[in-house]
Each structure stands twice: as structure tokens, then as C-alpha cells.
Coordinates of C-alpha atoms in Angstrom, one line a residue:
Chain A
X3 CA 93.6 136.3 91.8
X4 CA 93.7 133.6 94.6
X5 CA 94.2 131.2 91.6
X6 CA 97.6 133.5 90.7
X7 CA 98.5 132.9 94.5
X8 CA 98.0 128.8 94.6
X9 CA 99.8 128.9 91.1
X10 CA 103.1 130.4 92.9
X11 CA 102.5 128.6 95.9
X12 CA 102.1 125.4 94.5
X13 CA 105.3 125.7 92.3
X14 CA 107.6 126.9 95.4
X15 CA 106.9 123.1 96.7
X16 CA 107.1 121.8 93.4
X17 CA 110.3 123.4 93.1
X18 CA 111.8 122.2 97.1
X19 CA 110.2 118.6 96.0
X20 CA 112.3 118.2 92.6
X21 CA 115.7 120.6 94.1
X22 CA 116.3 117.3 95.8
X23 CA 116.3 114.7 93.0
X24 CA 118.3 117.7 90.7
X25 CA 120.9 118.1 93.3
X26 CA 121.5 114.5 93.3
X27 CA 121.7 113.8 89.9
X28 CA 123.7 116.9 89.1
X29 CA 126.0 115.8 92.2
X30 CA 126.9 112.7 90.8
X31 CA 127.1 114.0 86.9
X32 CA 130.1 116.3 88.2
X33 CA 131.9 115.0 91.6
X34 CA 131.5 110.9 90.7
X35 CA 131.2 110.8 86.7
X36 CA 133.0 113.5 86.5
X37 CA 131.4 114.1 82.9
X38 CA 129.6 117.1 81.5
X39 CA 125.7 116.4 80.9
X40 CA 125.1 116.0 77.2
X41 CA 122.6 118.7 75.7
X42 CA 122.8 120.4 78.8
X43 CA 120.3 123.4 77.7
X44 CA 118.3 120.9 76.5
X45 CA 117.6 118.9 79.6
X46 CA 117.4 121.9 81.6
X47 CA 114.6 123.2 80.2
X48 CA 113.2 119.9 80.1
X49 CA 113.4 120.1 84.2
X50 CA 111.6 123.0 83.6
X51 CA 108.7 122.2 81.7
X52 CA 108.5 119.1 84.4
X53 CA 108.6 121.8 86.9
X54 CA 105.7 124.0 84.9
X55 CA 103.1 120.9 84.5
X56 CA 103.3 119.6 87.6
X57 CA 102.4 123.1 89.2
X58 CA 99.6 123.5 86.6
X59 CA 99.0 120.0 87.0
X60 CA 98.3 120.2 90.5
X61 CA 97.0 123.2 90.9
X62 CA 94.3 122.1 88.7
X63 CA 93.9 119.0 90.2
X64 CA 93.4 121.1 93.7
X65 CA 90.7 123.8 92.2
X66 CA 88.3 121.4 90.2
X67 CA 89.1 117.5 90.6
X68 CA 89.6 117.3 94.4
X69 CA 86.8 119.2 95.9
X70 CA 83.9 118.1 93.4
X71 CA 85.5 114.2 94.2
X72 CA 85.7 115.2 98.2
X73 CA 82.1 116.3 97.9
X74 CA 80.9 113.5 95.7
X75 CA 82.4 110.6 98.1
X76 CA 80.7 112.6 101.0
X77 CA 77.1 112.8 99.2
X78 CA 77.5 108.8 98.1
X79 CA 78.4 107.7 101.6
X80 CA 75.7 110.1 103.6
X81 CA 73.5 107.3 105.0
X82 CA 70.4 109.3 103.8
X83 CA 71.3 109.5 100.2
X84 CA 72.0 105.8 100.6
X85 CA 69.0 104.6 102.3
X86 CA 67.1 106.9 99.7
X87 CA 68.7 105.0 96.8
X88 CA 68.4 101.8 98.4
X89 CA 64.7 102.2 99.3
X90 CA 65.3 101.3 103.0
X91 CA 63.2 103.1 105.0
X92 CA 64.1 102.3 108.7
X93 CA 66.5 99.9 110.4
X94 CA 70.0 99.6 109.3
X95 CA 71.4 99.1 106.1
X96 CA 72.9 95.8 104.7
X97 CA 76.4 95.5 102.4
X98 CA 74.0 95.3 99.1
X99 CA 72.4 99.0 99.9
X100 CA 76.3 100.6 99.3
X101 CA 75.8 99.6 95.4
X102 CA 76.3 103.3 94.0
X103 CA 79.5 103.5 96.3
X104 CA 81.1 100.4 94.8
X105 CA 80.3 101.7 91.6
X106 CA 81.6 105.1 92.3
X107 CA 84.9 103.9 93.7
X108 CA 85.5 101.5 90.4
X109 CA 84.3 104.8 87.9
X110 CA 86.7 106.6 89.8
X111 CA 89.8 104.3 90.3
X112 CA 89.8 104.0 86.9
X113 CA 89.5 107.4 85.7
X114 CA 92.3 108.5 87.9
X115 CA 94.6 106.1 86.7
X116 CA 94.0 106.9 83.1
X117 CA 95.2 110.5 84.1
X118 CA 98.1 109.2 86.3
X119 CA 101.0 111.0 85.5
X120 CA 103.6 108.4 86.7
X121 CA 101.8 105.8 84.8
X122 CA 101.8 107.1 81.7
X123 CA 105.6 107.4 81.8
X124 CA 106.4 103.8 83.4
X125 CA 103.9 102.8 79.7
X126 CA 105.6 105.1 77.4
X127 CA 109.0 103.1 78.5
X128 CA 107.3 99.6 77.9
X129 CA 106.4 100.2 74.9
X130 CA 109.9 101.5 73.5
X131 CA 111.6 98.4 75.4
X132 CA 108.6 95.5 74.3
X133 CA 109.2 96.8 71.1
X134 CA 105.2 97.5 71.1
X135 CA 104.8 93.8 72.2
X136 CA 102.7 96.1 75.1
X137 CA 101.1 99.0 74.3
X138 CA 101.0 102.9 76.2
X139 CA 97.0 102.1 76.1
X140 CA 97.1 98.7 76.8
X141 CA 99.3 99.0 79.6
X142 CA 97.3 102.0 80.8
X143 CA 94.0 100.3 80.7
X144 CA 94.8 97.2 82.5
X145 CA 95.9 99.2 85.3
X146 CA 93.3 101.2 85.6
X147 CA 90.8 98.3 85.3
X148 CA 92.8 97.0 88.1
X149 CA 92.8 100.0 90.6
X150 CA 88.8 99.9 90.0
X151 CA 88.2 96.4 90.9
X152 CA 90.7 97.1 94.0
X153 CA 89.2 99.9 95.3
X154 CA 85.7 98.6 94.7
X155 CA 86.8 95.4 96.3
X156 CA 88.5 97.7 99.5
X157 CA 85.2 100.1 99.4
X158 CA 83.4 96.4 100.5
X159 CA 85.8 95.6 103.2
X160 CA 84.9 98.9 104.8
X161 CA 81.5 98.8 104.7
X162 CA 81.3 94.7 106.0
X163 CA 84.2 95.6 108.4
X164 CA 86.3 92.7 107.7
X165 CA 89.9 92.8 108.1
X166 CA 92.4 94.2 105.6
X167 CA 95.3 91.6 105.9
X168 CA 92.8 88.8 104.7
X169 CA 92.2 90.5 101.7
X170 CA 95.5 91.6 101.1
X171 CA 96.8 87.8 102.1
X172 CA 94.9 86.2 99.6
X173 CA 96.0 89.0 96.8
X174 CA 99.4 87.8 97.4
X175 CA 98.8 84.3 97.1
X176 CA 97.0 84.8 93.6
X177 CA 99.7 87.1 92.4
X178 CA 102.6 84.4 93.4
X179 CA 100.3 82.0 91.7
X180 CA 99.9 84.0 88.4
X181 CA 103.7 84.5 88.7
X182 CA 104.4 80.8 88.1
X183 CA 102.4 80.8 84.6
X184 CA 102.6 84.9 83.3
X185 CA 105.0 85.3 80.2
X186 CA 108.5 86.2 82.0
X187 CA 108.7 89.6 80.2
X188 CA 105.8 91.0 82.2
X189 CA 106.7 90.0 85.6
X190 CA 108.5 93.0 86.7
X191 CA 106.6 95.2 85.0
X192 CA 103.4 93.6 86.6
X193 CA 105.6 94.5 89.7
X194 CA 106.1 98.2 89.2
X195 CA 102.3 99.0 87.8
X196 CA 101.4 97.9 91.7
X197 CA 103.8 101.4 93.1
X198 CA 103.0 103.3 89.8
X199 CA 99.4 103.7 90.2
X200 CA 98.9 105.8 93.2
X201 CA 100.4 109.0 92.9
X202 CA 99.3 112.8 92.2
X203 CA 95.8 111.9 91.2
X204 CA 94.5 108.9 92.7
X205 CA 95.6 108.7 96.3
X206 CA 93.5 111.9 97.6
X207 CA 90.5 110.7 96.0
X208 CA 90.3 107.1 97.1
X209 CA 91.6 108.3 100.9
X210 CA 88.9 111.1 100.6
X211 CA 86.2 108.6 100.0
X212 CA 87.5 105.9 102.4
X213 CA 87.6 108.4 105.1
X214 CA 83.8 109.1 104.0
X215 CA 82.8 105.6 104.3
X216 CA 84.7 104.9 107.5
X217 CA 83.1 107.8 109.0
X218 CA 79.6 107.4 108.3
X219 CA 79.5 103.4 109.1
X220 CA 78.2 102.7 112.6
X221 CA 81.5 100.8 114.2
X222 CA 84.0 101.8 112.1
X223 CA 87.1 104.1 112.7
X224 CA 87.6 106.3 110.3
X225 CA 91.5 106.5 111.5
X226 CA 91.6 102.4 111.7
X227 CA 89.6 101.5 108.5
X228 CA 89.8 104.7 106.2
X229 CA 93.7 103.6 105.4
X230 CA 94.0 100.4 103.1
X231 CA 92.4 101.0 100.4
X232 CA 95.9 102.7 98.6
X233 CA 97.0 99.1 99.7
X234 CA 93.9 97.5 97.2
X235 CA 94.7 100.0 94.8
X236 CA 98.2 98.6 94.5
X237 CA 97.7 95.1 94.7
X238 CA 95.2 94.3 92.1
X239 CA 97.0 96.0 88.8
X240 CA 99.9 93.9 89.8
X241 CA 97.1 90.7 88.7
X242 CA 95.5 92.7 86.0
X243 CA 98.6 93.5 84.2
X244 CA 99.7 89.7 84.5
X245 CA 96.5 89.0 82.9
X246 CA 96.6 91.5 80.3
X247 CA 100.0 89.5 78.9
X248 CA 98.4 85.7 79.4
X249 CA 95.5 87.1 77.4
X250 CA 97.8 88.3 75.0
X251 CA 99.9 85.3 74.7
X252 CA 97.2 83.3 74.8
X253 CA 95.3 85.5 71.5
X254 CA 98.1 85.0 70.3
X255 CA 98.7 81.2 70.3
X256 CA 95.1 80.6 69.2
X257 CA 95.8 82.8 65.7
X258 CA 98.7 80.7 65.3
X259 CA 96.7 77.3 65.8
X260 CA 94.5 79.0 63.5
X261 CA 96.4 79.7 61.1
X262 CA 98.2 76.4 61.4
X263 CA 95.0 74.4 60.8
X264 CA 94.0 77.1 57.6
X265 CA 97.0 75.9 56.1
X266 CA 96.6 72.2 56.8
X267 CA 93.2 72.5 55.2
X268 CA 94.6 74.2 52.7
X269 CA 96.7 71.6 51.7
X270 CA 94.7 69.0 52.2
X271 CA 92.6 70.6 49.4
X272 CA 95.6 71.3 47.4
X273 CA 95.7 67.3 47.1
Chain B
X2 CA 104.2 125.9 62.7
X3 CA 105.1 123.0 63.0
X4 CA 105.8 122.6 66.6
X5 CA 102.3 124.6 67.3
X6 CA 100.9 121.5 65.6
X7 CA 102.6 119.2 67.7
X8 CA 102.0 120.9 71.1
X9 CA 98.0 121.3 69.7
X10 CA 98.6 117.5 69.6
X11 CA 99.9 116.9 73.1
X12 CA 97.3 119.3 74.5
X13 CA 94.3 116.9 72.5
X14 CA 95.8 113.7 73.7
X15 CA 95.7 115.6 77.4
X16 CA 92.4 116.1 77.2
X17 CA 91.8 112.2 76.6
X18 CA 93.7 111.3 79.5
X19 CA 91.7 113.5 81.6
X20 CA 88.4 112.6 79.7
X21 CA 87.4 109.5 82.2
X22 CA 87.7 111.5 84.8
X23 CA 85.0 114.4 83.5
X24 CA 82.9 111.6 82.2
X25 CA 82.6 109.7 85.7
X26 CA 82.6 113.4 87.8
X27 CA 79.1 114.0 85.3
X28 CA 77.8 111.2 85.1
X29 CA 77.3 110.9 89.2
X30 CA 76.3 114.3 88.9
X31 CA 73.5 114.1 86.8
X32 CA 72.1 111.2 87.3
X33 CA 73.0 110.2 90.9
X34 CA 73.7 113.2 93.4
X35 CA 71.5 115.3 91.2
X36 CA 72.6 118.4 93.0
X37 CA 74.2 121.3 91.2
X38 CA 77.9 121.6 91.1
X39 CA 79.2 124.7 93.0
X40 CA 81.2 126.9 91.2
X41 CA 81.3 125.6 87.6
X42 CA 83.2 128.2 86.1
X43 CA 86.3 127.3 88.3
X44 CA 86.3 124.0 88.0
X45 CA 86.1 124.3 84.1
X46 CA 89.8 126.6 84.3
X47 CA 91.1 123.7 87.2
X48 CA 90.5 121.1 84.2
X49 CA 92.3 123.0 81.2
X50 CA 95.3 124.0 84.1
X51 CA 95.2 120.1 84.3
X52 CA 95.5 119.7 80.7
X53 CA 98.4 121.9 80.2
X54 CA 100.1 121.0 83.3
X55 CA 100.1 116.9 81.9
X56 CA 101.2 117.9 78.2
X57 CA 104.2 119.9 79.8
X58 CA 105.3 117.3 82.5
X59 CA 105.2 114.7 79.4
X60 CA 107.3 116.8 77.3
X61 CA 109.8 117.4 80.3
X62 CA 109.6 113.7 80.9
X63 CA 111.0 112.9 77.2
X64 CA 113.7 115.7 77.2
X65 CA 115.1 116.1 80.7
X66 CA 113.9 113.0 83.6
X67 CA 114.3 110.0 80.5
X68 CA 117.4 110.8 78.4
X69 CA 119.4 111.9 82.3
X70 CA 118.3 108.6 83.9
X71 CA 119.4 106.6 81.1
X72 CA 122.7 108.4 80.5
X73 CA 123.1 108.1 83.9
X74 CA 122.8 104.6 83.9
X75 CA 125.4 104.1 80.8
X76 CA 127.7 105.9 82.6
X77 CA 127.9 104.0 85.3
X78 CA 128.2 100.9 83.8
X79 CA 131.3 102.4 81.5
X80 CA 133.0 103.4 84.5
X81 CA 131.9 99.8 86.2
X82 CA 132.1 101.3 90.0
X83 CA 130.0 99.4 91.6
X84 CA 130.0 101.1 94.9
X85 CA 129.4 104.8 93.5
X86 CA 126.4 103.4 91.7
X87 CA 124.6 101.9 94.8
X88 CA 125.5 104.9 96.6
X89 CA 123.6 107.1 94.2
X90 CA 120.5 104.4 93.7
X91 CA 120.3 105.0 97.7
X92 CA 120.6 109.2 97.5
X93 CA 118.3 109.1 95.0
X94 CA 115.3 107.0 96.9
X95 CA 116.0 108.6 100.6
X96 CA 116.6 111.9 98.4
X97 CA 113.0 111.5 97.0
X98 CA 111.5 110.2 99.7
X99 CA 111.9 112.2 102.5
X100 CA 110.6 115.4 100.8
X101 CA 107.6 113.7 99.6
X102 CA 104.4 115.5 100.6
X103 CA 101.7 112.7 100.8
X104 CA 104.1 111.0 103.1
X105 CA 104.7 113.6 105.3
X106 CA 100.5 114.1 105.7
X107 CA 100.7 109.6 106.3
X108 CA 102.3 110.2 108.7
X109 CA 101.4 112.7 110.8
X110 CA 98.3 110.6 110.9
X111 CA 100.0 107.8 112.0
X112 CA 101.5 109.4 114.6
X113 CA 97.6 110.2 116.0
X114 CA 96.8 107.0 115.9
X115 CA 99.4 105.6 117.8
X116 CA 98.9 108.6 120.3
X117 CA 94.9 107.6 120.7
X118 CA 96.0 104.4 121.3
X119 CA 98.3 104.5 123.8
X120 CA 101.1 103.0 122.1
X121 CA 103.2 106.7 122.4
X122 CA 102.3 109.5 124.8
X123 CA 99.5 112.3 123.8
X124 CA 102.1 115.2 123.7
X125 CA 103.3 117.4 120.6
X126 CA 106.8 117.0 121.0
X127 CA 106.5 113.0 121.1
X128 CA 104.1 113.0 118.9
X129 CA 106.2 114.9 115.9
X130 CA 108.8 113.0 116.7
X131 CA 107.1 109.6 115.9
X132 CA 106.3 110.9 113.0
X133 CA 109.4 112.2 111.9
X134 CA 111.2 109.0 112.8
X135 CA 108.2 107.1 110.7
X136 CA 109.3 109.3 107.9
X137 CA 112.8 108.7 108.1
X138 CA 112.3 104.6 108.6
X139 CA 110.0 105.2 105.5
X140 CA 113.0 107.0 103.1
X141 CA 115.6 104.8 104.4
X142 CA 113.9 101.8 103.3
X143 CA 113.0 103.4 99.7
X144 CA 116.5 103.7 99.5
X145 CA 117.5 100.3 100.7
X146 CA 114.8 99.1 98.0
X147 CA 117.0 101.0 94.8
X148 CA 119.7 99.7 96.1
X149 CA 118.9 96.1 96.2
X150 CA 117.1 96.7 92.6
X151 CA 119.9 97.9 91.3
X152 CA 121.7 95.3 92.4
X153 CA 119.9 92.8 91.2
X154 CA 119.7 93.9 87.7
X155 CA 123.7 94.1 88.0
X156 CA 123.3 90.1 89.0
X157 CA 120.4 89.4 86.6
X158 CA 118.2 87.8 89.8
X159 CA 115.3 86.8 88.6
X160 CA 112.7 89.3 90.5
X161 CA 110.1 87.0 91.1
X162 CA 111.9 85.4 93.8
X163 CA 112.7 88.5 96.0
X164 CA 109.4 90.2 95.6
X165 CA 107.7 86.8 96.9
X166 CA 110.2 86.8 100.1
X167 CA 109.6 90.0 100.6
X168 CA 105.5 89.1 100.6
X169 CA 106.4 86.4 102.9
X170 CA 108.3 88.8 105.1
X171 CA 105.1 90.8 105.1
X172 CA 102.6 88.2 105.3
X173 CA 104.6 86.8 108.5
X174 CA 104.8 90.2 110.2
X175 CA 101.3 91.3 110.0
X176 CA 100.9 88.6 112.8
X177 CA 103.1 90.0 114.8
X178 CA 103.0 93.7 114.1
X179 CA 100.8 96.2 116.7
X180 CA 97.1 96.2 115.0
X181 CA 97.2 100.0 114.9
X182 CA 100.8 100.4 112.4
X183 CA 99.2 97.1 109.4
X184 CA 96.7 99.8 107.9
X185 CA 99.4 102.7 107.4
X186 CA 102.5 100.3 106.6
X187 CA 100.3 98.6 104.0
X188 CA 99.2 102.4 102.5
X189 CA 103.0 103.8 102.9
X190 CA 104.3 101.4 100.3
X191 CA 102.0 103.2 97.9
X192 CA 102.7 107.0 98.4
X193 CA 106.7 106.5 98.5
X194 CA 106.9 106.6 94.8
X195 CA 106.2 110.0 93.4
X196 CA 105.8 111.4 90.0
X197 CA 109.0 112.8 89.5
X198 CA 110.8 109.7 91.0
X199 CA 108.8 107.2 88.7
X200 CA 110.0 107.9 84.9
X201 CA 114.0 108.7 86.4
X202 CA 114.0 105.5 88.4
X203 CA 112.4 103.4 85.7
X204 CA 114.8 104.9 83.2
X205 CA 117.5 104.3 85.5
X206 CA 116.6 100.5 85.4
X207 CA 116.1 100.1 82.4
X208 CA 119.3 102.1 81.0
X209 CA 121.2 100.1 83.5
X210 CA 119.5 96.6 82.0
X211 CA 120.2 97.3 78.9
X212 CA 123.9 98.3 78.5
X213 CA 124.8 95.4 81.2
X214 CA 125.6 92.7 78.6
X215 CA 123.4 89.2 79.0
X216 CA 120.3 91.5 80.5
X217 CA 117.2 92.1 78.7
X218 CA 115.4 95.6 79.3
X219 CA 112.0 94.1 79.7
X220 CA 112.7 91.1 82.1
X221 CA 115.3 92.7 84.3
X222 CA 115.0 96.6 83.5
X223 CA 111.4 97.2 85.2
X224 CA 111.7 96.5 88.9
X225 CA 112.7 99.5 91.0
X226 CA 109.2 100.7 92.1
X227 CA 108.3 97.1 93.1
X228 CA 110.5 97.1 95.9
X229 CA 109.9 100.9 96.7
X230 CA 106.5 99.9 97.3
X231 CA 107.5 96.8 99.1
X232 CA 110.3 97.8 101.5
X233 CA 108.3 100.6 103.3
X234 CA 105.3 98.0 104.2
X235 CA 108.6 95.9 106.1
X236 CA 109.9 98.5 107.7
X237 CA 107.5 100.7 109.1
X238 CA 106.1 97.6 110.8
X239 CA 109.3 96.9 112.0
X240 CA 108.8 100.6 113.2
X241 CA 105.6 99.7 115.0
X242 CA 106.6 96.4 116.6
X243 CA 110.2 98.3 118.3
X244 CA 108.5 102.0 119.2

């Protein structure tokens, strides 16, 4: 029955979260545009259904993915459960001895991007504009593989303590350098996966599990160090997806040297 | 019949999306944690709400938040008022932002740390408002960032060279911002764009892009969230270093 309850609660907010954006874009339609909304029944229930997943959606989110992921960050940070795994037995424990948390933060960066909401529609629109020149799944993926070297990356920095806007510095410098070289169509949309990625999903998660590692670390704050790692989560898509369209363009230069040199054997032979 | 099959359709390609997630989740569980899951049963009906909850928001996102942010768009570059459209890219990021829930819970957070560290004093009242005014720097500058988005897909800037300013802009006022504000300034240019926000600003852009003759969709239609996710880390710094 409590389930019933969150369902209703959860779509009240939903409801005072989009009311906003619908008032807005309504207000506009008839006061500015002055123009009647085309398929109006249509697009209403549309905002409906929008209104219907994201209630189930987080409501589901909130029974089964967020406390098991709560928990799980807990257990993996406890420093017993890591100086079981690491085989210390006394004294403190070095950067190396955190190797299921790394791993955990990368399994989990990535699956939580896959399932990003926001993400999936920001790839759905690339595909239509590229013309398919990038794919929903392509897209998809280099994000996620991005968030998961990020967060791993930002689950380090918390355990050695160094400073965030080193990290972040030097992200910036790489992306302005893979700017310079990345095929032109990607750059914005290298841009937007950096904002895209952490939404609904991701962002309770990671937070839940940098407040765990903050927390448990002799000498770290969990209020100082436990923010940032949204911050690595957003930064290194932004290169992957960069990446994704040099590798591309790149594939795609080699078949056509290929297939350049095939032919010029070919007609060597023809001779 | 044939819309069962297609919804049955949706609903599988659901389950892939969420698929990662159960994998990693059991694979910790078994073979790491080794410690029963609590309440199984639950967590089994949280993962199909998931699942339908995703293959409705995707259908509403093709038949309401894409076709209105696009028509939208057309219509404002028929009637070619230039002013009325920024006006509406700035209602629609401050309209978004403000309501936002992760943003409210950043910070309220925030407004403890600054509290613990002396930088406000430790009393409700001062406290709340901090926060609030964090909130409203926060969906003023999402606004701001449509706004100069918009307008740059109207000019056909290339993006590469504002987004690097604004790093610069960053880069230069970590050094001078109070320690405490860097951590949440960098995290509050992440949890300004939501999930409703997302597909209606992107199909603003691109709309916009692509009935503005000379612009490309790809090149200049994507942009928006970039600075949404940029604007917030200058401004709430900019917060830090005035409070």
C-alpha cells in the first residue's frame, strides 16, 4: 500500500516540476505566437505519458535502485570490508587497497548512464539530425564509458585527497585540445553530453557513494570532498564523445585508403 | 494489435536500458558484498515500475516535449522577433531551474557549509536564505545560458569559442573563489539540467538551427545544455566570492 502512497506522492512533484515548463510554453503558444498548438490532443497526452513515466520512473528508481546502490557504496567503502579484500591486516590503507571501489564507481557510472533518461533523448535527436552518421547506441555508449572513467578517476581523488580543480584544470585543457582536431559536427554535441549525463539516475548514486568514501577516509570531509565527483561525471563524456567521432572519422579514412589501394592493385593487375 | 506489439517493443528495449544496471547491482552482490539483498521482492516491482515509467516518458518525449520544442522554434523564426524569442529561451531555463529538486537538496547543503565555516552566520533564517539566493543565482544563470545559446545559433558563432571563454572564466576564478563554494559551483553545473528540460531545449536548438537559413542542425543545433552546465559553475562562484 505504501508503494500506492509514493506513487501519488511522487507524481504531485512530478506534476509542480513540469506545470512550470507547460505554463511557459503554453504562455507563449497563445499570448506571443498567438497560434493554436497543432494536434493539440495529441501533445497533451503526450505531456501526460511524460508525466506517467517519470512518476513510475522514479518511484522505481526510489524503491529498488537507490537503496540497494546506497547500501552497496556503504559496504564497498567500510574500511573493514576493504582491508578484508585488500589483505591488510593492521596499519592504514594505501590508494591501491580501494580497487573494488574504483571498479564499482566505473560499473556503476556506466550503467546509470545507459538508463539516463535525458540521454537517451539528446541520442535519439542526433541520430535523426547526423542522418545516422552517430548512432542512439553509439552515442549512448561513449557517454557512459565516459561517466565511468570520470567517476573512477573522481573516486581516486577522494581517496588520495588531492584537489579537485587540478583535475578538473587539466580536463579542460585536453578537451580545448581535442576541440582543435574533433570533426566540427561533434563539437557541440560533445558539449551537451557533459550536462546530459547526470540527471534522474546517476546523480544520487555517485553523490551516495562519494559521501561514503569521504566519510570513511581518515582526513576527509565528507561536506568538502563528497561534492565533485558530478563535476568528473560531466567532464569526461565531453572527451569520450570527441573521441568516439575521431575514431569514427578516422575508421573511416582507413577503408577509404583501403579501398583506394584494392583498386590501384586492381588495376595494376588489369594491365 | 498492432500497437500492443509496439508498446511490448518499447517495454523490451526498457528492459535493455535498465539491464547494465541489474547486471552490475548482482554482480557486486554475489561475488563481492556477498550479503543477501534485503527485500528482494520489492526491489524486483521497483525495477519493472522503472521499465514502464522509461517506455512512457520515451513515448511522451516523441509525441508531446519533441514535436512542441520544434514547432516552437519554427514559429519563432517565421515571426522573426527576436526579442520575444530570447525572452522565452530565459522563462524557459529560470522556469526549469528553479523548481528543480536536486538543486534545491545542493543547496541546502551548501548553505551548511558555508555556515560551518564561518563564511554566513549559524542561524535558520540566514541560513535558508543563502540558500535560496544560491538557488535563484543558480536559475538566473541557466537562463542567461539559453539565452546566449539561442543567440548564438541565430548568429551561427562557432561554439567552440564561447565554451573555452567560459572555461577560462572558470579556470581564472577558482583562484580566487572562497575554497568552500569550488566543490558545489563545479557539481551545480550538472544538476541544472533536468529530464524534462533536456529533449525540449535540445529540440528547441535544433528546430531553431535548422529553419534559420545557412545553419546546419548538427554543428549549431546541439549547444543549449553546454552552457546550462557552464553558466551555473560562473555564477555561483561569483555567489561565493560577493556573500
Amino acid at each position: 500500500m505504501d508503494l500506492l502512497q509514493k506513487i501519488l506522492d511522487t507524481g504531485l512533484s512530478t506534476i509542480t516540476d513540469v506545470l512550470p515548463i507547460v505554463l511557459i510554453i503554453f504562455g507563449f503558444q497563445v499570448l506571443v505566437l498567438r497560434q493554436r498548438v497543432t494536434k493539440l490532443k495529441r501533445v497533451l497526452t503526450g505531456f501526460v505519458y511524460v508525466l506517467i513515466g517519470l512518476t513510475l520512473f522514479l518511484v522505481g528508481l526510489e524503491v529498488a535502485l537507490f537503496p540497494v546502490g546506497k547500501l552497496m557504496a556503504q559496504q564497498l567503502t567500510d574500511p573493514d570490508f576493504i582491508k578484508q579484500t585488500a589483505g591488510v591486516l593492521s596499519g592504514s590503507l594505501r590508494w591501491d587497497d580501494y580497487a573494488w571501489v574504483y571498479l564499482f564507481a566505473a560499473a556503476i557510472g556506466f550503467a546509470t548512464t545507459v538508463a539516463e533518461p535525458a540521454l537517451i533523448a539528446v541520442a535519439i535527436k542526433a541520430q535523426q539530425v547526423s542522418g545516422g552518421a552517430v548512432t542512439v547506441w553509439g552515442l549512448r555508449v561513449a557517454v557512459a564509458v565516459g561517466v565511468a572513467a570520470g567517476i573512477a578517476l573522481g573516486a581516486f581523488r577522494i581517496v588520495t585527497g588531492t584537489p579537485l580543480h587540478y583535475y578538473i584544470i587539466s580536463g579542460y585543457i585536453v578537451v580545448i585540445l581535442q576541440t582543435l582536431y574533433a570533426p566540427r559536427m561533434i563539437v557541440a554535441l560533445a558539449y551537451d553530453s557533459g550536462g546530459v549525463t547526470t540527471s534522474t539516475v546517476t546523480v544520487p548514486l555517485v553523490t551516495a557513494l562519494g559521501l561514503g568514501l569521504a566519510s570513511n577516509i581518515p582526513g576527509r570531509s565528507a561536506l568538502i570532498d563528497g561534492f565533485g565527483l558530478i563535476a568528473f561525471a560531466s567532464l569526461f563524456p565531453i572527451m569520450t564523445v570527441m573521441g568516439y567521432a575521431q575514431l569514427g572519422e578516422w575508421r573511416a579514412r582507413r577503408n577509404l585508403n583501403r579501398q583506394m589501394r584494392l583498386e590501384a592493385a586492381g588495376d595494376s593487375h588489369d594491365e | 494489435m498492432e500497437q500492443l506489439r509496439v508498446f511490448a517493443g518499447s517495454l523490451l528495449s526498457s528492459f535493455r536500458d535498465l539491464l547494465p544496471i541489474i547486471l552490475v547491482v548482482a554482480f557486486f552482490q554475489i561475488f563481492v558484498i556477498r550479503q543477501p539483498v534485503p527485500d528482494f521482492g520489492r526491489i524486483l516491482a521497483g525495477c519493472g515500475l522503472v521499465i514502464f515509467g522509461l517506455t512512457f516518458f520515451i513515448r511522451g518525449l516523441e509525441q508531446a516535449l519533441f514535436p512542441i520544442g520544434e514547432s516552437i522554434a519554427y514559429a519563432f523564426a517565421r515571426k522573426g522577433n527576436v526579442f520575444w524569442l530570447l525572452l522565452f529561451a530565459f522563462a524557459l531555463g529560470f522556469g526549469t531551474t528553479i523548481a528543480e529538486p536536486a538543486l534545491t537538496a545542493v543547496t541546502a547543503k551548501a548553505a551548511v557549509i558555508a555556515a560551518r565555516d564561518g563564511a554566513i552566520a549559524t542561524d535558520k533564517a540566514v541560513m535558508a536564505d543563502y540558500a535560496l539566493g544560491l538557488r535563484l543565482t543558480v536559475a538566473i544563470s541557466v537562463g542567461v545560458a539559453i539565452v546566449i545559446g539561442v543567440f548564438r545559433i541565430l548568429r551561427g558563432w562557432p561554439i567552440q569559442y564561447l565554451i573555452m571563454g567560459g572555461y577560462a572564466g572558470v579556470v581564472i576564478m577558482t583562484f580566487f573563489a572562497p575554497q568552500e563554494i569550488i566543490g558545489i559551483a563545479y557539481d551545480s553545473g550538472g544538476v541544472t539540467t533536468s529530464t524534462v528540460t533536456v529533449p525540449l531545449v535540445t529540440a528547441l536548438g535544433v528546430g531553431l538551427a535548422s529553419s534559420i537559413k545557412g545553419r546546419n542542425p548538427m554543428v549549431d543545433g546541439f549547444g543549449l545544455i553546454a552552457f546550462a552546465s557552464l553558466t551555473p559553475i560562473i555564477f555561483v562562484m561569483g555567489y561565493g566570492m560577493i556573500i
